[in-house]
Tab-separated table of C-alpha atoms in Angstrom:
chain	number	residue	atom	x	y	z
A	15	UNK	CA	-22.200	11.181	-27.481
A	16	UNK	CA	-25.538	11.808	-29.051
A	17	UNK	CA	-28.235	14.289	-30.025
A	18	UNK	CA	-29.203	16.894	-27.414
A	19	UNK	CA	-32.800	17.046	-26.215
A	20	UNK	CA	-34.725	19.720	-28.098
A	21	UNK	CA	-35.967	21.191	-24.784
A	22	UNK	CA	-32.397	22.186	-23.884
A	23	UNK	CA	-32.015	24.058	-27.169
A	24	UNK	CA	-35.401	25.713	-26.807
A	25	UNK	CA	-34.451	26.985	-23.350
A	26	UNK	CA	-31.552	28.751	-25.053
A	27	UNK	CA	-33.772	30.308	-27.772
A	28	UNK	CA	-32.378	27.922	-30.370
A	29	UNK	CA	-35.706	26.614	-31.656
A	30	UNK	CA	-34.634	25.759	-35.191
A	31	UNK	CA	-31.338	24.084	-34.331
A	32	UNK	CA	-30.159	20.555	-33.659
A	33	UNK	CA	-27.459	20.041	-31.075
A	34	UNK	CA	-24.971	17.276	-30.511
A	35	UNK	CA	-23.309	16.311	-27.234
A	36	UNK	CA	-19.758	14.998	-27.353
A	37	UNK	CA	-17.532	13.617	-24.628
A	38	UNK	CA	-13.864	14.380	-24.905
A	39	UNK	CA	-12.648	11.345	-22.991
A	40	UNK	CA	-9.690	13.049	-21.293
A	41	UNK	CA	-8.923	9.898	-19.320
A	42	UNK	CA	-8.525	7.955	-22.576
A	43	UNK	CA	-6.182	10.603	-23.966
A	44	UNK	CA	-4.148	10.562	-20.730
A	45	UNK	CA	-3.963	6.762	-20.885
A	46	UNK	CA	-2.264	7.002	-24.268
A	47	UNK	CA	-0.091	9.989	-23.344
A	48	UNK	CA	1.235	8.548	-20.059
A	49	UNK	CA	0.921	4.826	-20.949
A	50	UNK	CA	-1.504	4.106	-18.085
A	51	UNK	CA	-2.880	0.569	-18.597
A	52	UNK	CA	-6.186	0.859	-16.700
A	53	UNK	CA	-8.622	3.806	-16.753
A	54	UNK	CA	-9.730	3.016	-13.180
A	55	UNK	CA	-6.341	4.210	-11.904
A	56	UNK	CA	-7.401	7.799	-12.646
A	57	UNK	CA	-10.073	7.520	-9.945
A	58	UNK	CA	-7.675	5.977	-7.448
A	59	UNK	CA	-6.424	7.764	-4.354
A	60	UNK	CA	-3.464	5.387	-4.063
A	61	UNK	CA	-0.401	7.566	-3.402
A	62	UNK	CA	1.736	5.265	-5.569
A	63	UNK	CA	-0.339	6.554	-8.491
A	64	UNK	CA	-1.086	10.132	-7.455
A	65	UNK	CA	2.519	10.972	-6.477
A	66	UNK	CA	3.650	10.153	-10.000
A	67	UNK	CA	1.533	13.011	-11.329
A	68	UNK	CA	1.876	15.496	-8.446
A	69	UNK	CA	3.585	18.659	-9.666
A	70	UNK	CA	3.698	17.458	-13.262
A	71	UNK	CA	2.470	20.779	-14.682
A	72	UNK	CA	4.803	22.826	-12.481
A	73	UNK	CA	7.827	20.728	-13.402
A	74	UNK	CA	7.514	21.412	-17.126
A	75	UNK	CA	8.075	17.702	-17.759
A	76	UNK	CA	7.054	16.887	-21.299
A	77	UNK	CA	7.492	13.119	-21.435
A	78	UNK	CA	6.380	11.487	-18.221
A	79	UNK	CA	5.601	7.756	-18.364
A	80	UNK	CA	3.554	5.969	-15.740
A	81	UNK	CA	5.601	3.551	-13.620
A	82	UNK	CA	3.541	0.426	-12.869
A	83	UNK	CA	3.184	-0.707	-9.276
A	84	UNK	CA	1.964	-3.882	-7.681
A	85	UNK	CA	-1.693	-4.347	-6.837
A	86	UNK	CA	-0.714	-6.975	-4.277
A	87	UNK	CA	-0.162	-6.251	-0.565
A	88	UNK	CA	3.205	-5.720	1.102
A	89	UNK	CA	4.808	-8.331	3.322
A	90	UNK	CA	7.156	-6.992	6.012
A	91	UNK	CA	10.017	-8.837	7.630
A	92	UNK	CA	12.254	-7.416	10.342
A	93	UNK	CA	15.838	-8.556	10.686
A	94	UNK	CA	18.404	-7.562	13.298
A	95	UNK	CA	22.045	-8.541	13.701
A	96	UNK	CA	25.317	-7.634	15.325
A	97	UNK	CA	27.741	-6.047	12.882
A	98	UNK	CA	31.292	-4.854	12.497
A	99	UNK	CA	32.255	-1.204	12.612
A	100	UNK	CA	31.823	0.612	9.311
A	101	UNK	CA	28.744	-1.228	8.028
A	102	UNK	CA	26.594	1.274	6.147
A	103	UNK	CA	22.837	1.049	5.737
A	104	UNK	CA	23.280	1.123	1.959
A	105	UNK	CA	25.432	-2.021	2.186
A	106	UNK	CA	22.531	-3.852	3.813
A	107	UNK	CA	20.112	-2.563	1.170
A	108	UNK	CA	22.403	-3.777	-1.611
A	109	UNK	CA	22.735	-7.238	-0.052
A	110	UNK	CA	18.952	-7.539	0.384
A	111	UNK	CA	18.338	-6.526	-3.219
A	112	UNK	CA	21.013	-8.950	-4.479
A	113	UNK	CA	19.325	-11.829	-2.647
A	114	UNK	CA	15.635	-10.907	-2.996
A	115	UNK	CA	15.784	-9.134	-6.347
A	116	UNK	CA	12.685	-7.188	-7.357
A	117	UNK	CA	10.678	-8.646	-4.469
A	118	UNK	CA	12.445	-6.269	-2.052
A	119	UNK	CA	10.611	-2.978	-2.471
A	120	UNK	CA	12.106	-1.094	0.478
A	121	UNK	CA	14.726	-1.522	3.219
A	122	UNK	CA	14.664	0.837	6.217
A	123	UNK	CA	16.741	1.064	9.366
A	124	UNK	CA	14.297	0.878	12.281
A	125	UNK	CA	16.667	0.570	15.247
A	126	UNK	CA	20.320	0.596	16.209
A	127	UNK	CA	21.926	-0.387	19.497
A	128	UNK	CA	25.377	-0.219	21.018
A	129	UNK	CA	26.000	-2.500	23.994
A	130	UNK	CA	27.111	-0.256	26.885
A	131	UNK	CA	29.802	-2.641	28.172
A	132	UNK	CA	31.165	-4.438	25.114
A	133	UNK	CA	30.619	-1.657	22.585
A	134	UNK	CA	29.213	-4.183	20.089
A	135	UNK	CA	26.750	-2.684	17.650
A	136	UNK	CA	23.519	-4.073	16.232
A	137	UNK	CA	21.028	-2.780	13.703
A	138	UNK	CA	17.465	-3.737	12.895
A	139	UNK	CA	15.998	-3.307	9.426
A	140	UNK	CA	12.440	-3.606	8.139
A	141	UNK	CA	12.297	-5.148	4.678
A	142	UNK	CA	9.191	-4.602	2.576
A	143	UNK	CA	8.586	-7.384	0.067
A	144	UNK	CA	6.005	-7.135	-2.711
A	145	UNK	CA	5.480	-9.035	-5.933
A	146	UNK	CA	4.049	-7.656	-9.168
A	147	UNK	CA	2.537	-11.085	-9.988
A	148	UNK	CA	1.161	-12.582	-6.782
A	149	UNK	CA	0.387	-12.198	-3.089
A	150	UNK	CA	3.332	-13.172	-0.908
A	151	UNK	CA	2.840	-15.318	2.166
A	152	UNK	CA	4.722	-15.193	5.458
A	153	UNK	CA	6.248	-18.604	4.809
């Protein structure tokens, strides 16, 4: 914000005028509207941020609130096991989330195997852990 240089006004044939320049601060307005805690997020290309706002205008959504995400890196652990018939992937996800709580961000099936002779079945899952407060170690 401030007074415009007189040369700019003169170039527009406004010799006897004084001009003011104002910044609207759209990022600041969006911070309040969507409850975004840090203005630097608006310049981020992190898909965890950008996906929250993708299609917002098309959706007609009036009250969207930013969902915070961790700034700390993910820690992956793979687990595989033999299982009984009828075990669903969602059952494994529920068990992981019961044990790990909010640290378990994602659970994905990455492999399944049926032994050709015995018919026993195994599954392998990749668990993504991430904390909102700290970096996790592999220990």
